[in-house]
Amino acid sequence: MAQRNSYGEALRQARIRRGMDIHSVSRRLRIRLDILHAIEEANFPQLPPSGYTRNMITAYARLVGLDPLA
C-alpha cells in the first residue's frame, strides 16, 4: 500500500499520537464526522468551500498540536 503524505495524514497521525479518536475531535471542534474523514483522506470533492475548510484545518491542527501555518 502506498504511503500518504498529505496534510490530512499528518493530522490523523498527530490525533492518534495524542490518543484522540475522531469522534472526540468532532465534538470538541463541532465539525461533522464526514468532514473530518474527508480532511484526513484529502477527499477534496467532499469538503466545503475553501474558506470554511481552511478554518477547520487550522482548528484541527491546533487541537492536535501542529503548527497550522506549516
PDB file of N, CA, C and O in Angstrom:
ATOM      1  N   MET A   1       0.838  -1.185   0.000  1.00  0.00           N
ATOM      2  CA  MET A   1       0.000   0.000   0.000  1.00  0.00           C
ATOM      3  C   MET A   1       0.877   1.241   0.000  1.00  0.00           C
ATOM      4  O   MET A   1       1.856   1.320   0.729  1.00  0.00           O
ATOM      5  N   ALA A   2       0.527   2.219  -0.798  1.00  0.00           N
ATOM      6  CA  ALA A   2       1.311   3.454  -0.890  1.00  0.00           C
ATOM      7  C   ALA A   2       1.121   4.307   0.360  1.00  0.00           C
ATOM      8  O   ALA A   2       0.039   4.352   0.935  1.00  0.00           O
ATOM      9  N   GLN A   3       2.177   4.973   0.758  1.00  0.00           N
ATOM     10  CA  GLN A   3       2.121   5.837   1.922  1.00  0.00           C
ATOM     11  C   GLN A   3       1.571   7.196   1.512  1.00  0.00           C
ATOM     12  O   GLN A   3       1.968   7.768   0.512  1.00  0.00           O
ATOM     13  N   ARG A   4       0.616   7.697   2.302  1.00  0.00           N
ATOM     14  CA  ARG A   4       0.052   9.013   2.023  1.00  0.00           C
ATOM     15  C   ARG A   4       0.834  10.048   2.817  1.00  0.00           C
ATOM     16  O   ARG A   4       1.102   9.866   3.993  1.00  0.00           O
ATOM     17  N   ASN A   5       1.192  11.142   2.182  1.00  0.00           N
ATOM     18  CA  ASN A   5       1.939  12.209   2.838  1.00  0.00           C
ATOM     19  C   ASN A   5       1.188  13.530   2.718  1.00  0.00           C
ATOM     20  O   ASN A   5       1.746  14.540   2.370  1.00  0.00           O
ATOM     21  N   SER A   6      -0.091  13.516   2.980  1.00  0.00           N
ATOM     22  CA  SER A   6      -0.899  14.712   2.847  1.00  0.00           C
ATOM     23  C   SER A   6      -1.057  15.389   4.201  1.00  0.00           C
ATOM     24  O   SER A   6      -0.720  14.830   5.248  1.00  0.00           O
ATOM     25  N   TYR A   7      -1.585  16.600   4.165  1.00  0.00           N
ATOM     26  CA  TYR A   7      -1.878  17.293   5.413  1.00  0.00           C
ATOM     27  C   TYR A   7      -2.881  16.483   6.227  1.00  0.00           C
ATOM     28  O   TYR A   7      -2.807  16.446   7.452  1.00  0.00           O
ATOM     29  N   GLY A   8      -3.810  15.824   5.565  1.00  0.00           N
ATOM     30  CA  GLY A   8      -4.793  15.002   6.265  1.00  0.00           C
ATOM     31  C   GLY A   8      -4.147  13.850   7.012  1.00  0.00           C
ATOM     32  O   GLY A   8      -4.523  13.538   8.140  1.00  0.00           O
ATOM     33  N   GLU A   9      -3.175  13.232   6.386  1.00  0.00           N
ATOM     34  CA  GLU A   9      -2.452  12.139   7.037  1.00  0.00           C
ATOM     35  C   GLU A   9      -1.669  12.658   8.226  1.00  0.00           C
ATOM     36  O   GLU A   9      -1.618  12.014   9.273  1.00  0.00           O
ATOM     37  N   ALA A  10      -1.056  13.829   8.110  1.00  0.00           N
ATOM     38  CA  ALA A  10      -0.321  14.421   9.235  1.00  0.00           C
ATOM     39  C   ALA A  10      -1.269  14.715  10.395  1.00  0.00           C
ATOM     40  O   ALA A  10      -0.927  14.470  11.561  1.00  0.00           O
ATOM     41  N   LEU A  11      -2.456  15.224  10.091  1.00  0.00           N
ATOM     42  CA  LEU A  11      -3.441  15.493  11.146  1.00  0.00           C
ATOM     43  C   LEU A  11      -3.882  14.188  11.808  1.00  0.00           C
ATOM     44  O   LEU A  11      -3.979  14.109  13.035  1.00  0.00           O
ATOM     45  N   ARG A  12      -4.150  13.171  10.998  1.00  0.00           N
ATOM     46  CA  ARG A  12      -4.580  11.880  11.541  1.00  0.00           C
ATOM     47  C   ARG A  12      -3.516  11.288  12.461  1.00  0.00           C
ATOM     48  O   ARG A  12      -3.803  10.837  13.568  1.00  0.00           O
ATOM     49  N   GLN A  13      -2.266  11.317  12.011  1.00  0.00           N
ATOM     50  CA  GLN A  13      -1.184  10.757  12.825  1.00  0.00           C
ATOM     51  C   GLN A  13      -1.002  11.543  14.119  1.00  0.00           C
ATOM     52  O   GLN A  13      -0.783  10.946  15.178  1.00  0.00           O
ATOM     53  N   ALA A  14      -1.099  12.870  14.059  1.00  0.00           N
ATOM     54  CA  ALA A  14      -0.975  13.690  15.273  1.00  0.00           C
ATOM     55  C   ALA A  14      -2.131  13.400  16.226  1.00  0.00           C
ATOM     56  O   ALA A  14      -1.941  13.325  17.443  1.00  0.00           O
ATOM     57  N   ARG A  15      -3.331  13.215  15.690  1.00  0.00           N
ATOM     58  CA  ARG A  15      -4.501  12.883  16.516  1.00  0.00           C
ATOM     59  C   ARG A  15      -4.282  11.560  17.231  1.00  0.00           C
ATOM     60  O   ARG A  15      -4.514  11.445  18.444  1.00  0.00           O
ATOM     61  N   ILE A  16      -3.797  10.570  16.510  1.00  0.00           N
ATOM     62  CA  ILE A  16      -3.558   9.248  17.091  1.00  0.00           C
ATOM     63  C   ILE A  16      -2.461   9.318  18.151  1.00  0.00           C
ATOM     64  O   ILE A  16      -2.582   8.718  19.222  1.00  0.00           O
ATOM     65  N   ARG A  17      -1.383  10.072  17.863  1.00  0.00           N
ATOM     66  CA  ARG A  17      -0.300  10.223  18.848  1.00  0.00           C
ATOM     67  C   ARG A  17      -0.815  10.826  20.154  1.00  0.00           C
ATOM     68  O   ARG A  17      -0.319  10.509  21.223  1.00  0.00           O
ATOM     69  N   ARG A  18      -1.794  11.703  20.059  1.00  0.00           N
ATOM     70  CA  ARG A  18      -2.370  12.340  21.250  1.00  0.00           C
ATOM     71  C   ARG A  18      -3.426  11.468  21.919  1.00  0.00           C
ATOM     72  O   ARG A  18      -4.010  11.861  22.922  1.00  0.00           O
ATOM     73  N   GLY A  19      -3.702  10.311  21.331  1.00  0.00           N
ATOM     74  CA  GLY A  19      -4.673   9.387  21.910  1.00  0.00           C
ATOM     75  C   GLY A  19      -6.113   9.840  21.744  1.00  0.00           C
ATOM     76  O   GLY A  19      -6.978   9.458  22.538  1.00  0.00           O
ATOM     77  N   MET A  20      -6.370  10.621  20.716  1.00  0.00           N
ATOM     78  CA  MET A  20      -7.722  11.135  20.474  1.00  0.00           C
ATOM     79  C   MET A  20      -8.387  10.326  19.375  1.00  0.00           C
ATOM     80  O   MET A  20      -7.749   9.985  18.386  1.00  0.00           O
ATOM     81  N   ASP A  21      -9.676  10.031  19.563  1.00  0.00           N
ATOM     82  CA  ASP A  21     -10.401   9.415  18.462  1.00  0.00           C
ATOM     83  C   ASP A  21     -11.118  10.511  17.675  1.00  0.00           C
ATOM     84  O   ASP A  21     -11.270  11.641  18.144  1.00  0.00           O
ATOM     85  N   ILE A  22     -11.520  10.162  16.483  1.00  0.00           N
ATOM     86  CA  ILE A  22     -12.094  11.169  15.586  1.00  0.00           C
ATOM     87  C   ILE A  22     -13.428  11.700  16.123  1.00  0.00           C
ATOM     88  O   ILE A  22     -13.793  12.845  15.870  1.00  0.00           O
ATOM     89  N   HIS A  23     -14.128  10.889  16.918  1.00  0.00           N
ATOM     90  CA  HIS A  23     -15.395  11.334  17.493  1.00  0.00           C
ATOM     91  C   HIS A  23     -15.171  12.452  18.514  1.00  0.00           C
ATOM     92  O   HIS A  23     -15.938  13.412  18.548  1.00  0.00           O
ATOM     93  N   SER A  24     -14.123  12.330  19.321  1.00  0.00           N
ATOM     94  CA  SER A  24     -13.849  13.387  20.302  1.00  0.00           C
ATOM     95  C   SER A  24     -13.399  14.673  19.611  1.00  0.00           C
ATOM     96  O   SER A  24     -13.750  15.776  20.052  1.00  0.00           O
ATOM     97  N   VAL A  25     -12.656  14.550  18.524  1.00  0.00           N
ATOM     98  CA  VAL A  25     -12.258  15.733  17.749  1.00  0.00           C
ATOM     99  C   VAL A  25     -13.502  16.408  17.181  1.00  0.00           C
ATOM    100  O   VAL A  25     -13.641  17.628  17.251  1.00  0.00           O
ATOM    101  N   SER A  26     -14.415  15.612  16.666  1.00  0.00           N
ATOM    102  CA  SER A  26     -15.648  16.147  16.114  1.00  0.00           C
ATOM    103  C   SER A  26     -16.441  16.920  17.163  1.00  0.00           C
ATOM    104  O   SER A  26     -16.919  18.031  16.896  1.00  0.00           O
ATOM    105  N   ARG A  27     -16.554  16.360  18.347  1.00  0.00           N
ATOM    106  CA  ARG A  27     -17.294  17.028  19.417  1.00  0.00           C
ATOM    107  C   ARG A  27     -16.607  18.311  19.861  1.00  0.00           C
ATOM    108  O   ARG A  27     -17.249  19.338  20.041  1.00  0.00           O
ATOM    109  N   ARG A  28     -15.290  18.248  20.064  1.00  0.00           N
ATOM    110  CA  ARG A  28     -14.558  19.432  20.553  1.00  0.00           C
ATOM    111  C   ARG A  28     -14.557  20.568  19.556  1.00  0.00           C
ATOM    112  O   ARG A  28     -14.669  21.729  19.932  1.00  0.00           O
ATOM    113  N   LEU A  29     -14.401  20.245  18.273  1.00  0.00           N
ATOM    114  CA  LEU A  29     -14.321  21.289  17.253  1.00  0.00           C
ATOM    115  C   LEU A  29     -15.676  21.620  16.632  1.00  0.00           C
ATOM    116  O   LEU A  29     -15.783  22.586  15.881  1.00  0.00           O
ATOM    117  N   ARG A  30     -16.676  20.787  16.930  1.00  0.00           N
ATOM    118  CA  ARG A  30     -18.009  20.952  16.337  1.00  0.00           C
ATOM    119  C   ARG A  30     -17.940  20.917  14.805  1.00  0.00           C
ATOM    120  O   ARG A  30     -18.497  21.768  14.115  1.00  0.00           O
ATOM    121  N   ILE A  31     -17.211  19.918  14.335  1.00  0.00           N
ATOM    122  CA  ILE A  31     -17.094  19.661  12.899  1.00  0.00           C
ATOM    123  C   ILE A  31     -17.666  18.265  12.665  1.00  0.00           C
ATOM    124  O   ILE A  31     -17.323  17.323  13.386  1.00  0.00           O
ATOM    125  N   ARG A  32     -18.518  18.154  11.658  1.00  0.00           N
ATOM    126  CA  ARG A  32     -19.143  16.859  11.370  1.00  0.00           C
ATOM    127  C   ARG A  32     -18.092  15.792  11.067  1.00  0.00           C
ATOM    128  O   ARG A  32     -17.051  16.072  10.472  1.00  0.00           O
ATOM    129  N   LEU A  33     -18.415  14.559  11.444  1.00  0.00           N
ATOM    130  CA  LEU A  33     -17.513  13.431  11.206  1.00  0.00           C
ATOM    131  C   LEU A  33     -17.189  13.244   9.730  1.00  0.00           C
ATOM    132  O   LEU A  33     -16.041  12.959   9.389  1.00  0.00           O
ATOM    133  N   ASP A  34     -18.177  13.389   8.862  1.00  0.00           N
ATOM    134  CA  ASP A  34     -17.917  13.174   7.433  1.00  0.00           C
ATOM    135  C   ASP A  34     -16.908  14.189   6.905  1.00  0.00           C
ATOM    136  O   ASP A  34     -16.069  13.857   6.060  1.00  0.00           O
ATOM    137  N   ILE A  35     -16.922  15.400   7.430  1.00  0.00           N
ATOM    138  CA  ILE A  35     -15.950  16.406   7.001  1.00  0.00           C
ATOM    139  C   ILE A  35     -14.569  16.077   7.543  1.00  0.00           C
ATOM    140  O   ILE A  35     -13.572  16.192   6.827  1.00  0.00           O
ATOM    141  N   LEU A  36     -14.489  15.639   8.801  1.00  0.00           N
ATOM    142  CA  LEU A  36     -13.186  15.247   9.360  1.00  0.00           C
ATOM    143  C   LEU A  36     -12.590  14.079   8.577  1.00  0.00           C
ATOM    144  O   LEU A  36     -11.390  14.070   8.298  1.00  0.00           O
ATOM    145  N   HIS A  37     -13.420  13.118   8.230  1.00  0.00           N
ATOM    146  CA  HIS A  37     -12.919  11.994   7.419  1.00  0.00           C
ATOM    147  C   HIS A  37     -12.424  12.507   6.071  1.00  0.00           C
ATOM    148  O   HIS A  37     -11.361  12.071   5.596  1.00  0.00           O
ATOM    149  N   ALA A  38     -13.155  13.411   5.457  1.00  0.00           N
ATOM    150  CA  ALA A  38     -12.735  13.959   4.161  1.00  0.00           C
ATOM    151  C   ALA A  38     -11.420  14.715   4.287  1.00  0.00           C
ATOM    152  O   ALA A  38     -10.559  14.621   3.403  1.00  0.00           O
ATOM    153  N   ILE A  39     -11.231  15.456   5.378  1.00  0.00           N
ATOM    154  CA  ILE A  39      -9.969  16.173   5.600  1.00  0.00           C
ATOM    155  C   ILE A  39      -8.831  15.170   5.729  1.00  0.00           C
ATOM    156  O   ILE A  39      -7.795  15.303   5.077  1.00  0.00           O
ATOM    157  N   GLU A  40      -9.014  14.146   6.563  1.00  0.00           N
ATOM    158  CA  GLU A  40      -7.951  13.166   6.778  1.00  0.00           C
ATOM    159  C   GLU A  40      -7.627  12.386   5.513  1.00  0.00           C
ATOM    160  O   GLU A  40      -6.494  11.970   5.318  1.00  0.00           O
ATOM    161  N   GLU A  41      -8.597  12.190   4.663  1.00  0.00           N
ATOM    162  CA  GLU A  41      -8.390  11.418   3.435  1.00  0.00           C
ATOM    163  C   GLU A  41      -8.087  12.313   2.230  1.00  0.00           C
ATOM    164  O   GLU A  41      -7.930  11.803   1.118  1.00  0.00           O
ATOM    165  N   ALA A  42      -7.996  13.627   2.449  1.00  0.00           N
ATOM    166  CA  ALA A  42      -7.780  14.604   1.369  1.00  0.00           C
ATOM    167  C   ALA A  42      -8.780  14.382   0.243  1.00  0.00           C
ATOM    168  O   ALA A  42      -8.445  14.427  -0.936  1.00  0.00           O
ATOM    169  N   ASN A  43     -10.023  14.168   0.633  1.00  0.00           N
ATOM    170  CA  ASN A  43     -11.114  13.924  -0.310  1.00  0.00           C
ATOM    171  C   ASN A  43     -11.742  15.275  -0.658  1.00  0.00           C
ATOM    172  O   ASN A  43     -12.772  15.664  -0.112  1.00  0.00           O
ATOM    173  N   PHE A  44     -11.120  15.987  -1.561  1.00  0.00           N
ATOM    174  CA  PHE A  44     -11.493  17.362  -1.877  1.00  0.00           C
ATOM    175  C   PHE A  44     -12.946  17.552  -2.310  1.00  0.00           C
ATOM    176  O   PHE A  44     -13.569  18.528  -1.903  1.00  0.00           O
ATOM    177  N   PRO A  45     -13.524  16.663  -3.119  1.00  0.00           N
ATOM    178  CA  PRO A  45     -14.921  16.878  -3.523  1.00  0.00           C
ATOM    179  C   PRO A  45     -15.905  16.875  -2.347  1.00  0.00           C
ATOM    180  O   PRO A  45     -16.985  17.438  -2.450  1.00  0.00           O
ATOM    181  N   GLN A  46     -15.545  16.239  -1.247  1.00  0.00           N
ATOM    182  CA  GLN A  46     -16.439  16.150  -0.096  1.00  0.00           C
ATOM    183  C   GLN A  46     -16.284  17.317   0.885  1.00  0.00           C
ATOM    184  O   GLN A  46     -17.020  17.405   1.860  1.00  0.00           O
ATOM    185  N   LEU A  47     -15.312  18.199   0.642  1.00  0.00           N
ATOM    186  CA  LEU A  47     -15.049  19.306   1.562  1.00  0.00           C
ATOM    187  C   LEU A  47     -15.886  20.524   1.209  1.00  0.00           C
ATOM    188  O   LEU A  47     -16.196  20.764   0.045  1.00  0.00           O
ATOM    189  N   PRO A  48     -16.238  21.313   2.223  1.00  0.00           N
ATOM    190  CA  PRO A  48     -16.972  22.555   1.955  1.00  0.00           C
ATOM    191  C   PRO A  48     -16.072  23.570   1.245  1.00  0.00           C
ATOM    192  O   PRO A  48     -14.880  23.315   1.038  1.00  0.00           O
ATOM    193  N   PRO A  49     -16.606  24.749   0.890  1.00  0.00           N
ATOM    194  CA  PRO A  49     -15.781  25.777   0.228  1.00  0.00           C
ATOM    195  C   PRO A  49     -14.492  26.056   0.996  1.00  0.00           C
ATOM    196  O   PRO A  49     -14.432  25.911   2.211  1.00  0.00           O
ATOM    197  N   SER A  50     -13.462  26.451   0.256  1.00  0.00           N
ATOM    198  CA  SER A  50     -12.102  26.522   0.801  1.00  0.00           C
ATOM    199  C   SER A  50     -11.960  27.384   2.048  1.00  0.00           C
ATOM    200  O   SER A  50     -11.178  27.060   2.927  1.00  0.00           O
ATOM    201  N   GLY A  51     -12.674  28.481   2.166  1.00  0.00           N
ATOM    202  CA  GLY A  51     -12.565  29.325   3.350  1.00  0.00           C
ATOM    203  C   GLY A  51     -12.974  28.587   4.613  1.00  0.00           C
ATOM    204  O   GLY A  51     -12.307  28.667   5.637  1.00  0.00           O
ATOM    205  N   TYR A  52     -14.067  27.839   4.541  1.00  0.00           N
ATOM    206  CA  TYR A  52     -14.524  27.054   5.680  1.00  0.00           C
ATOM    207  C   TYR A  52     -13.529  25.939   5.989  1.00  0.00           C
ATOM    208  O   TYR A  52     -13.186  25.684   7.137  1.00  0.00           O
ATOM    209  N   THR A  53     -13.096  25.268   4.937  1.00  0.00           N
ATOM    210  CA  THR A  53     -12.165  24.153   5.115  1.00  0.00           C
ATOM    211  C   THR A  53     -10.861  24.626   5.740  1.00  0.00           C
ATOM    212  O   THR A  53     -10.329  23.982   6.655  1.00  0.00           O
ATOM    213  N   ARG A  54     -10.352  25.752   5.305  1.00  0.00           N
ATOM    214  CA  ARG A  54      -9.110  26.291   5.857  1.00  0.00           C
ATOM    215  C   ARG A  54      -9.250  26.529   7.360  1.00  0.00           C
ATOM    216  O   ARG A  54      -8.368  26.189   8.145  1.00  0.00           O
ATOM    217  N   ASN A  55     -10.373  27.106   7.783  1.00  0.00           N
ATOM    218  CA  ASN A  55     -10.599  27.355   9.213  1.00  0.00           C
ATOM    219  C   ASN A  55     -10.699  26.049   9.993  1.00  0.00           C
ATOM    220  O   ASN A  55     -10.193  25.956  11.116  1.00  0.00           O
ATOM    221  N   MET A  56     -11.342  25.053   9.412  1.00  0.00           N
ATOM    222  CA  MET A  56     -11.471  23.755  10.081  1.00  0.00           C
ATOM    223  C   MET A  56     -10.113  23.082  10.237  1.00  0.00           C
ATOM    224  O   MET A  56      -9.802  22.535  11.289  1.00  0.00           O
ATOM    225  N   ILE A  57      -9.309  23.129   9.185  1.00  0.00           N
ATOM    226  CA  ILE A  57      -7.984  22.506   9.236  1.00  0.00           C
ATOM    227  C   ILE A  57      -7.098  23.228  10.248  1.00  0.00           C
ATOM    228  O   ILE A  57      -6.360  22.596  11.007  1.00  0.00           O
ATOM    229  N   THR A  58      -7.193  24.545  10.299  1.00  0.00           N
ATOM    230  CA  THR A  58      -6.416  25.323  11.273  1.00  0.00           C
ATOM    231  C   THR A  58      -6.807  24.928  12.696  1.00  0.00           C
ATOM    232  O   THR A  58      -5.937  24.691  13.548  1.00  0.00           O
ATOM    233  N   ALA A  59      -8.098  24.837  12.971  1.00  0.00           N
ATOM    234  CA  ALA A  59      -8.566  24.452  14.304  1.00  0.00           C
ATOM    235  C   ALA A  59      -8.126  23.025  14.640  1.00  0.00           C
ATOM    236  O   ALA A  59      -7.684  22.748  15.770  1.00  0.00           O
ATOM    237  N   TYR A  60      -8.224  22.128  13.678  1.00  0.00           N
ATOM    238  CA  TYR A  60      -7.816  20.739  13.872  1.00  0.00           C
ATOM    239  C   TYR A  60      -6.319  20.679  14.186  1.00  0.00           C
ATOM    240  O   TYR A  60      -5.897  20.008  15.127  1.00  0.00           O
ATOM    241  N   ALA A  61      -5.517  21.383  13.421  1.00  0.00           N
ATOM    242  CA  ALA A  61      -4.064  21.382  13.639  1.00  0.00           C
ATOM    243  C   ALA A  61      -3.727  21.885  15.041  1.00  0.00           C
ATOM    244  O   ALA A  61      -2.905  21.288  15.737  1.00  0.00           O
ATOM    245  N   ARG A  62      -4.342  22.955  15.461  1.00  0.00           N
ATOM    246  CA  ARG A  62      -4.078  23.486  16.805  1.00  0.00           C
ATOM    247  C   ARG A  62      -4.467  22.480  17.878  1.00  0.00           C
ATOM    248  O   ARG A  62      -3.754  22.305  18.862  1.00  0.00           O
ATOM    249  N   LEU A  63      -5.604  21.825  17.698  1.00  0.00           N
ATOM    250  CA  LEU A  63      -6.080  20.856  18.678  1.00  0.00           C
ATOM    251  C   LEU A  63      -5.093  19.712  18.864  1.00  0.00           C
ATOM    252  O   LEU A  63      -4.863  19.264  19.987  1.00  0.00           O
ATOM    253  N   VAL A  64      -4.491  19.248  17.767  1.00  0.00           N
ATOM    254  CA  VAL A  64      -3.590  18.100  17.855  1.00  0.00           C
ATOM    255  C   VAL A  64      -2.121  18.503  17.995  1.00  0.00           C
ATOM    256  O   VAL A  64      -1.232  17.662  17.930  1.00  0.00           O
ATOM    257  N   GLY A  65      -1.868  19.803  18.185  1.00  0.00           N
ATOM    258  CA  GLY A  65      -0.520  20.269  18.475  1.00  0.00           C
ATOM    259  C   GLY A  65       0.370  20.500  17.271  1.00  0.00           C
ATOM    260  O   GLY A  65       1.587  20.517  17.422  1.00  0.00           O
ATOM    261  N   LEU A  66      -0.210  20.711  16.106  1.00  0.00           N
ATOM    262  CA  LEU A  66       0.588  21.006  14.916  1.00  0.00           C
ATOM    263  C   LEU A  66       0.527  22.502  14.623  1.00  0.00           C
ATOM    264  O   LEU A  66      -0.433  23.178  14.997  1.00  0.00           O
ATOM    265  N   ASP A  67       1.534  22.998  13.952  1.00  0.00           N
ATOM    266  CA  ASP A  67       1.576  24.395  13.536  1.00  0.00           C
ATOM    267  C   ASP A  67       0.674  24.538  12.310  1.00  0.00           C
ATOM    268  O   ASP A  67       0.960  23.974  11.261  1.00  0.00           O
ATOM    269  N   PRO A  68      -0.424  25.287  12.423  1.00  0.00           N
ATOM    270  CA  PRO A  68      -1.339  25.384  11.292  1.00  0.00           C
ATOM    271  C   PRO A  68      -0.754  26.145  10.094  1.00  0.00           C
ATOM    272  O   PRO A  68      -1.284  26.052   8.996  1.00  0.00           O
ATOM    273  N   LEU A  69       0.347  26.854  10.292  1.00  0.00           N
ATOM    274  CA  LEU A  69       0.939  27.600   9.194  1.00  0.00           C
ATOM    275  C   LEU A  69       2.042  26.827   8.485  1.00  0.00           C
ATOM    276  O   LEU A  69       2.570  27.286   7.479  1.00  0.00           O
ATOM    277  N   ALA A  70       2.407  25.671   9.015  1.00  0.00           N
ATOM    278  CA  ALA A  70       3.497  24.885   8.424  1.00  0.00           C
ATOM    279  C   ALA A  70       3.053  24.125   7.213  1.00  0.00           C
ATOM    280  O   ALA A  70       1.950  23.850   6.953  1.00  0.00           O
TER     281      ALA A  70
END
